[in-house]
Coordinates of C-alpha atoms and ligand atoms in Angstrom, one line a residue:
X1 CA -218.0 155.3 -81.1
X2 CA -214.4 155.4 -82.0
X3 CA -211.7 155.4 -79.4
X4 CA -208.3 156.5 -80.6
X5 CA -206.9 157.1 -77.2
X6 CA -207.0 153.6 -75.7
X7 CA -206.2 151.8 -79.0
X8 CA -202.7 152.1 -80.3
X9 CA -202.1 153.2 -83.9
X10 CA -199.2 151.9 -85.8
X11 CA -198.3 151.2 -89.4
X12 CA -197.1 147.7 -90.1
X13 CA -195.1 146.3 -93.0
X14 CA -196.3 143.2 -95.0
X15 CA -197.1 140.5 -92.5
X16 CA -199.3 137.4 -92.4
X17 CA -202.6 137.3 -90.5
X18 CA -204.1 134.8 -88.1
X19 CA -207.9 134.4 -88.0
X20 CA -209.7 132.2 -85.5
X21 CA -213.3 131.4 -84.7
X22 CA -214.1 131.1 -81.0
X23 CA -216.9 130.0 -78.7
X24 CA -220.3 128.8 -79.9
X25 CA -220.6 129.1 -83.7
X26 CA -223.5 130.8 -85.5
X27 CA -225.3 130.8 -88.9
X28 CA -223.2 133.7 -90.0
X29 CA -219.7 133.5 -88.4
X30 CA -218.4 132.2 -91.7
X31 CA -219.7 135.4 -93.4
X32 CA -217.3 137.3 -91.1
X33 CA -214.6 134.9 -92.1
X34 CA -215.4 135.7 -95.8
X35 CA -215.3 139.4 -94.9
X36 CA -211.8 139.0 -93.4
X37 CA -210.3 136.8 -96.1
X38 CA -211.8 138.7 -99.1
X39 CA -210.8 142.1 -97.7
X40 CA -207.2 140.9 -96.8
X41 CA -206.9 139.6 -100.4
X42 CA -207.5 143.2 -101.6
X43 CA -204.5 144.5 -99.6
X44 CA -201.6 142.2 -100.7
X45 CA -199.1 144.9 -99.8
X46 CA -200.1 144.9 -96.2
X47 CA -201.3 141.3 -95.6
X48 CA -199.6 138.3 -97.0
X49 CA -201.5 135.1 -96.2
X50 CA -204.4 134.7 -93.9
X51 CA -203.8 131.6 -91.7
X52 CA -206.8 130.3 -89.9
X53 CA -206.5 128.5 -86.6
X54 CA -207.8 125.0 -86.8
X55 CA -210.2 125.0 -83.9
X56 CA -209.6 128.5 -83.0
X57 CA -206.7 129.6 -80.7
X58 CA -205.9 125.9 -80.2
X59 CA -204.7 125.9 -83.8
X60 CA -202.2 128.7 -82.9
X61 CA -200.9 127.0 -79.8
X62 CA -200.5 123.7 -81.6
X63 CA -199.2 125.3 -84.8
X64 CA -202.1 123.8 -86.6
X65 CA -202.8 126.5 -89.2
X66 CA -205.0 126.3 -92.3
X67 CA -203.7 128.1 -95.4
X68 CA -206.7 130.1 -96.6
X69 CA -204.8 131.2 -99.7
X70 CA -205.4 127.6 -101.1
X71 CA -209.1 128.1 -100.9
X72 CA -210.6 129.3 -104.1
X73 CA -212.4 132.7 -104.4
X74 CA -215.7 130.7 -105.0
X75 CA -215.2 128.7 -101.7
X76 CA -214.5 131.9 -99.7
X77 CA -217.5 133.6 -101.3
X78 CA -219.7 130.5 -100.4
X79 CA -218.7 130.8 -96.8
X80 CA -221.0 133.8 -96.7
X81 CA -224.0 131.4 -97.0
X82 CA -222.6 128.5 -95.0
X83 CA -223.4 128.0 -91.3
X84 CA -221.1 126.6 -88.5
X85 CA -217.5 127.4 -88.0
X86 CA -215.7 126.4 -91.2
X87 CA -212.3 126.4 -89.6
X88 CA -213.4 124.8 -86.3
X89 CA -214.0 126.7 -83.2
X90 CA -212.9 126.3 -79.6
X91 CA -213.9 127.2 -76.1
X92 CA -210.5 127.8 -74.6
X93 CA -209.7 130.6 -72.2
X94 CA -206.2 132.0 -72.1
X95 CA -205.2 132.9 -68.5
X96 CA -203.6 136.2 -67.7
X97 CA -200.0 136.8 -68.7
X98 CA -198.9 136.6 -65.1
X99 CA -200.6 133.2 -64.5
X100 CA -199.6 131.5 -67.7
X101 CA -196.7 133.3 -69.5
X102 CA -195.8 130.0 -71.2
X103 CA -199.0 130.1 -73.3
X104 CA -198.2 133.6 -74.5
X105 CA -194.6 132.7 -75.2
X106 CA -195.9 129.7 -77.2
X107 CA -198.2 132.0 -79.2
X108 CA -195.4 134.3 -80.0
X109 CA -193.2 131.4 -81.0
X110 CA -195.8 130.3 -83.5
X111 CA -196.6 133.8 -84.7
X112 CA -192.9 134.5 -85.2
X113 CA -192.3 131.3 -87.1
X114 CA -195.1 132.2 -89.5
X115 CA -194.5 136.0 -89.5
X116 CA -197.9 136.7 -88.2
X117 CA -198.4 140.4 -87.5
X118 CA -202.3 140.6 -87.5
X119 CA -204.5 138.7 -85.1
X120 CA -208.3 138.5 -85.8
X121 CA -210.4 136.8 -83.2
X122 CA -214.0 136.1 -84.0
X123 CA -216.0 135.5 -80.8
X124 CA -218.2 136.6 -77.9
X125 CA -217.5 138.1 -74.5
X126 CA -214.9 135.6 -73.3
X127 CA -213.2 135.7 -76.7
X128 CA -212.9 139.5 -76.6
X129 CA -211.1 139.0 -73.3
X130 CA -208.7 136.6 -75.1
X131 CA -208.2 139.1 -77.9
X132 CA -207.4 141.8 -75.4
X133 CA -204.8 139.7 -73.7
X134 CA -203.2 138.9 -77.0
X135 CA -203.2 142.6 -78.0
X136 CA -201.1 143.2 -74.9
X137 CA -198.4 140.7 -75.7
X138 CA -196.9 143.0 -78.3
X139 CA -195.6 145.4 -75.6
X140 CA -195.3 143.0 -72.8
X141 CA -193.2 140.4 -74.7
X142 CA -191.7 142.6 -77.3
X143 CA -193.5 141.1 -80.3
X144 CA -195.3 143.5 -82.6
X145 CA -198.9 142.4 -83.4
X146 CA -202.1 144.2 -84.3
X147 CA -205.1 142.6 -82.7
X148 CA -208.7 143.1 -83.6
X149 CA -211.7 141.3 -82.1
X150 CA -214.6 140.5 -84.4
X151 CA -218.0 140.3 -82.6
X152 CA -220.1 137.2 -82.8
X153 CA -222.6 135.7 -80.5
X154 CA -226.1 134.5 -80.8
X155 CA -226.6 135.6 -77.2
X156 CA -226.4 139.3 -78.3
X157 CA -224.8 140.2 -75.0
X158 CA -221.7 142.2 -76.1
X159 CA -221.7 145.8 -74.9
X160 CA -221.1 148.9 -77.1
X161 CA -222.3 147.2 -80.3
X162 CA -226.0 147.7 -81.1
X163 CA -226.3 143.9 -81.8
X164 CA -224.0 141.0 -82.3
X165 CA -223.7 139.1 -85.6
X166 CA -225.3 135.7 -85.3
X167 CA -228.2 137.1 -83.1
X168 CA -230.4 138.4 -85.9
X169 CA -230.6 135.0 -87.6
X170 CA -231.3 133.1 -84.4
X171 CA -233.9 135.7 -83.6
X172 CA -235.5 135.2 -86.9
X173 CA -235.5 131.5 -86.6
X174 CA -237.1 131.6 -83.1
X175 CA -239.7 134.2 -84.2
X176 CA -240.6 132.1 -87.3
X177 CA -240.7 128.8 -85.4
X178 CA -242.8 130.3 -82.5
X179 CA -245.3 131.6 -85.0
X180 CA -245.5 128.3 -86.9
X181 CA -245.7 126.1 -83.9
X182 CA -248.4 128.4 -82.4
X183 CA -250.6 127.9 -85.4
X184 CA -250.2 124.2 -85.0
X185 CA -251.2 124.1 -81.4
X186 CA -254.1 126.5 -82.0
X187 CA -255.5 123.9 -84.4
X188 CA -255.2 121.1 -81.9
X189 CA -256.1 122.8 -78.7
X190 CA -259.8 122.0 -78.5
X191 CA -259.3 118.3 -78.1
X192 CA -255.6 117.7 -77.7
X193 CA -252.4 119.8 -77.0
X194 CA -253.1 123.0 -75.0
X195 CA -249.5 124.1 -74.2
X196 CA -246.5 124.3 -76.4
X197 CA -243.1 125.1 -74.8
X198 CA -240.1 126.3 -76.9
X199 CA -236.7 126.3 -75.1
X200 CA -234.2 128.8 -76.6
X201 CA -230.5 129.7 -75.9
X202 CA -229.2 132.6 -74.0
X203 CA -227.3 131.8 -70.8
X204 CA -227.6 135.1 -68.9
X205 CA -229.3 137.3 -71.4
X206 CA -232.8 136.9 -72.7
X207 CA -232.4 138.4 -76.1
X208 CA -233.3 135.2 -77.9
X209 CA -236.3 134.6 -75.8
X210 CA -237.4 138.2 -76.4
X211 CA -237.1 137.6 -80.1
X212 CA -239.8 134.9 -79.7
X213 CA -242.1 137.8 -78.9
X214 CA -241.9 139.0 -82.4
X215 CA -244.1 136.1 -83.5
X216 CA -247.3 137.9 -82.4
X217 CA -248.5 141.5 -82.4
X218 CA -251.8 141.4 -80.4
X219 CA -252.1 140.4 -76.7
X220 CA -253.9 137.2 -77.7
X221 CA -251.2 136.2 -80.1
X222 CA -248.5 133.7 -79.2
X223 CA -246.2 133.6 -77.4
X224 CA -248.4 134.2 -74.3
X225 CA -245.5 133.7 -71.9
X226 CA -241.8 134.5 -72.2
X227 CA -239.5 133.5 -69.4
X228 CA -236.3 135.6 -69.3
X229 CA -233.1 135.1 -67.3
X230 CA -233.4 138.7 -66.3
X231 CA -236.7 138.0 -64.4
X232 CA -236.5 135.6 -61.4
X233 CA -238.9 132.7 -62.0
X234 CA -242.1 133.0 -59.9
X235 CA -243.9 129.6 -60.2
X236 CA -247.4 130.7 -58.9
X237 CA -247.4 133.8 -61.2
X238 CA -246.2 131.7 -64.2
X239 CA -248.9 129.0 -63.6
X240 CA -251.6 131.7 -63.3
X241 CA -250.5 133.3 -66.5
X242 CA -250.6 129.9 -68.4
X243 CA -254.1 129.1 -67.0
X244 CA -255.3 132.6 -68.0
X245 CA -254.1 132.1 -71.5
X246 CA -255.7 128.7 -71.9
X247 CA -258.9 130.1 -70.4
X248 CA -259.0 133.0 -72.7
X249 CA -257.3 131.8 -75.9
X250 CA -257.8 128.1 -75.7
X251 CA -254.1 127.4 -75.6
X252 CA -250.8 128.8 -74.4
X253 CA -247.4 129.1 -76.2
X254 CA -244.4 129.6 -73.9
X255 CA -240.8 130.6 -74.9
X256 CA -238.4 129.9 -72.2
X257 CA -234.7 130.9 -72.0
X258 CA -232.3 128.2 -71.0
X259 CA -231.0 130.7 -68.4
X260 CA -234.3 131.0 -66.6
X261 CA -233.6 130.8 -62.8
X262 CA -235.1 131.1 -59.4
X263 CA -234.7 134.2 -57.3
X264 CA -231.7 132.6 -55.5
X265 CA -229.9 132.1 -58.8
X266 CA -230.5 128.4 -59.2
X267 CA -231.2 127.5 -62.9
X268 CA -234.4 125.6 -63.5
X269 CA -232.4 123.2 -65.5
X270 CA -228.6 122.7 -65.4
X271 CA -227.0 119.8 -67.3
X272 CA -224.4 119.4 -64.6
X273 CA -221.3 120.0 -66.7
X274 CA -219.2 123.2 -67.1
X275 CA -217.2 124.4 -70.1
X276 CA -213.6 125.8 -70.2
X277 CA -214.8 129.2 -69.0
X278 CA -216.6 127.7 -66.0
X279 CA -220.1 128.3 -67.5
X280 CA -222.7 125.8 -66.5
X281 CA -224.0 123.8 -69.5
X282 CA -227.7 124.6 -69.7
X283 CA -230.5 122.7 -71.4
X284 CA -233.6 120.9 -70.6
X285 CA -235.6 123.8 -69.1
X286 CA -238.3 123.2 -71.7
X287 CA -239.4 119.8 -70.4
X288 CA -239.0 121.1 -66.8
X289 CA -241.5 123.9 -67.4
X290 CA -243.8 121.6 -69.4
X291 CA -244.0 119.0 -66.6
X292 CA -244.7 121.8 -64.1
X293 CA -247.7 122.8 -66.3
X294 CA -248.9 119.2 -66.6
X295 CA -248.6 118.5 -62.8
X296 CA -250.2 121.6 -61.6
X297 CA -252.7 122.4 -64.3
X298 CA -253.2 119.0 -66.1
X299 CA -252.8 120.3 -69.7
X300 CA -251.5 118.2 -72.4
X301 CA -248.3 119.6 -73.8
X302 CA -245.6 119.4 -76.4
X303 CA -242.1 120.9 -76.0
X304 CA -239.2 121.5 -78.2
X305 CA -235.6 122.4 -77.5
X306 CA -234.3 124.6 -80.4
X307 CA -230.7 124.0 -79.3
X308 CA -228.2 123.9 -82.1
X309 CA -231.0 124.0 -84.7
X310 CA -231.4 127.7 -83.9
X311 CA -227.9 128.8 -84.2
X312 CA -227.2 126.6 -87.3
X313 CA -230.3 127.7 -89.2
X314 CA -228.7 129.5 -92.1
X315 CA -231.6 128.6 -94.4
X316 CA -233.7 131.2 -92.7
X317 CA -231.0 133.7 -91.9
X318 CA -231.7 137.4 -91.5
X319 CA -230.3 139.4 -94.4
X320 CA -229.4 142.2 -92.1
X321 CA -227.4 139.8 -89.9
X322 CA -225.5 138.3 -92.9
X323 CA -224.6 141.8 -94.1
X324 CA -223.5 142.9 -90.6
X325 CA -221.4 139.7 -90.1
X326 CA -219.6 140.3 -93.4
X327 CA -219.1 144.0 -92.6
X328 CA -217.5 143.5 -89.2
X329 CA -215.0 141.0 -90.8
X330 CA -214.2 143.5 -93.5
X331 CA -213.9 146.4 -91.0
X332 CA -211.6 144.3 -88.8
X333 CA -209.1 144.1 -91.7
X334 CA -209.4 147.8 -92.5
X335 CA -208.8 148.8 -88.9
X336 CA -205.8 146.4 -88.6
X337 CA -204.1 147.8 -91.7
X338 CA -204.7 151.3 -90.4
X339 CA -202.7 150.2 -87.3
X340 CA -205.7 150.1 -84.9
X341 CA -204.7 147.7 -82.1
X342 CA -207.0 146.3 -79.4
X343 CA -210.3 147.3 -81.0
X344 CA -213.5 145.7 -82.1
X345 CA -215.7 146.8 -85.0
X346 CA -219.0 147.7 -83.4
X347 CA -222.4 148.1 -85.1
X348 CA -223.9 151.5 -84.4
X349 CA -227.6 152.1 -85.0
X350 CA -228.2 155.4 -86.7
X351 CA -232.0 154.9 -86.9
X352 CA -234.6 152.2 -86.5
X353 CA -237.1 153.3 -89.1
X354 CA -235.7 153.2 -91.7
X355 CA -233.0 151.0 -90.2
X356 CA -229.6 152.5 -90.8
X357 CA -226.3 151.4 -89.2
X358 CA -222.6 151.9 -89.5
X359 CA -219.4 150.3 -88.1
X360 CA -217.1 152.0 -85.7
X361 CA -214.1 150.8 -83.6
X362 CA -214.5 150.4 -79.9
X363 CA -211.7 149.5 -77.5
X364 CA -211.6 145.8 -76.6
X365 CA -210.8 146.8 -73.0
X366 CA -214.4 148.2 -72.7
X367 CA -216.0 145.1 -74.3
X368 CA -214.1 142.2 -72.6
X369 CA -216.1 140.3 -70.0
X370 CA -219.0 142.7 -70.0
X371 CA -222.5 141.2 -70.5
X372 CA -225.4 143.3 -71.9
X373 CA -228.7 141.9 -70.7
X374 CA -232.2 142.8 -71.8
X375 CA -233.1 146.2 -70.1
X376 CA -236.1 146.2 -67.8
X377 CA -238.0 148.6 -70.1
X378 CA -237.9 146.0 -72.9
X379 CA -239.9 143.5 -70.7
X380 CA -243.5 144.1 -69.8
X381 CA -244.5 145.0 -66.2
X382 CA -245.7 141.4 -65.5
X383 CA -242.3 140.0 -66.6
X384 CA -243.8 137.7 -69.3
X385 CA -243.6 139.6 -72.5
X386 CA -241.8 142.3 -74.6
X387 CA -242.6 146.0 -74.8
X388 CA -243.0 148.2 -77.9
X389 CA -239.5 149.5 -77.3
X390 CA -238.1 146.0 -77.4
X391 CA -240.0 145.3 -80.6
X392 CA -238.6 148.5 -82.2
X393 CA -235.1 147.3 -81.3
X394 CA -235.6 143.8 -82.5
X395 CA -237.6 144.1 -85.7
X396 CA -234.8 145.6 -88.0
X397 CA -232.4 142.8 -86.9
X398 CA -234.5 140.0 -88.5
X399 CA -235.4 141.9 -91.6
X400 CA -234.9 140.4 -95.0
X401 CA -234.0 136.9 -96.3
X402 CA -230.7 135.7 -97.7
X403 CA -231.4 132.2 -98.8
X404 CA -228.5 130.0 -99.6
X405 CA -228.5 128.2 -103.0
X406 CA -230.3 124.9 -103.0
X407 CA -229.2 121.6 -104.7
X408 CA -231.3 118.5 -104.7
X409 CA -233.7 120.1 -102.3
X410 CA -231.1 120.9 -99.7
X411 CA -229.0 124.0 -99.0
X412 CA -225.7 123.8 -100.9
X413 CA -223.2 124.6 -98.2
X414 CA -219.4 124.7 -98.8
X415 CA -216.6 122.8 -97.1
X416 CA -213.1 124.2 -97.1
X417 CA -210.2 122.1 -98.2
X418 CA -208.5 123.0 -95.0
X419 CA -205.0 122.3 -96.1
X420 CA -202.5 122.6 -93.3
X421 CA -199.6 125.0 -93.3
X422 CA -196.3 123.2 -93.1
X423 CA -195.1 123.2 -89.5
X424 CA -191.9 125.1 -88.9
X425 CA -191.4 124.4 -85.2
X426 CA -189.8 121.4 -83.6
X427 CA -191.5 122.1 -80.3
X428 CA -195.0 120.9 -79.7
X429 CA -197.7 122.1 -77.3
X430 CA -200.5 120.2 -75.6
X431 CA -203.7 122.0 -74.5
Ligands
F6P501 O1 -222.2 130.9 -77.6 C1 -223.4 131.0 -77.0 C2 -224.2 129.8 -76.8 O2 -224.7 129.5 -78.1 C3 -225.1 129.8 -75.7 O3 -226.3 130.5 -75.9 C4 -225.3 128.4 -75.3 O4 -225.6 128.3 -73.9 C5 -223.9 127.9 -75.5 O5 -223.3 128.7 -76.5 C6 -223.8 126.5 -75.8 O6 -222.4 126.2 -75.9 P1 -221.8 124.8 -76.3 O7 -222.1 124.7 -77.8 O8 -220.3 124.9 -76.1 O9 -222.4 123.8 -75.5

């Protein structure tokens, strides 16, 4: 969907660009960075140098900029197969202009000093909110800047885009791991472990948990139970389902989302800390659920928390995901040089079989702070599995492999030189 009415169009002369990674990183966020930098290099008359913020927006506020022009074409190309955030990411929420004008004035001071006219912000929901706020400073504070958000989040919860770069690779890792661990427990179940629990990410949206469902295709296949944040946890129903699976299949594999909560909203497991956005840090629901099973049903169990392994797993990335991550970075630059302000490149699904997609600009205002959760018709009536519609949606997103090169038996990932741009300002800023 394109929205030319809410986004401002303007032509800008040769200016530098600022690119930042924001929020939790993914296996493919660097592919978006490669898309931005390689595309910008093809437009030397519009974009001078791409400066990357060291640790995201913090790099802009502290004038800690990385000169990407000093990175070789080979390094930028290798970002496409390198996980993590090569430039450093940050969880940092800009307040509104009215609440903290000083932060915006500081941004402009830094942008002006380095002649930055393009702002590319690569992140999830909260980051699109930041991108939107920055897109507004042009008019509010009289500094011309073209701002484009670049979608990224393993949680897959941004609206208007069919999926979010980063998700397909986590989905693939979780589906693969669930299938492999299920084969292991099936071998052991007669005399040893009967229950295996895999905890996956996804704070408020169960997309990653749903992806675990791709591991099997028949009712008897693992996972036998999926716990979604979208469905309030019902302990008796859960235990009955686990018992039924052990009675009929000999074992039970459970995929549990870190965001699983009771009907009153309490998470089953909350680490007790909060991030800069006020989100509870989650983690540990896997052992909570496993203990519940042991105490009530007495089954021997193993559990695993996929945690950072899942979002760093570039070795088993989805080819589609890598392609889309690169494409949104490339499109962001193309939109920006066409003067599209306050937009985000969204992935539009044209068909599922064969899978066809395109990129269109959507307004940041419609994306910021909106969470897309798993719709009820993607979850089976009993609340513990995925439907055929969900499978149709998910399958194309994990399609294909894009293995990184290997050296001495390990993936050969790149590290940037990360050379700093010489500071021009006398003033400093403390986060
Ligand atoms: O960015 C999304 C996410 O990966 C969530 O699924 C997870 O809850 C969170 O980030 C973890 O964040 P952090 O790495 O800051 O603890």
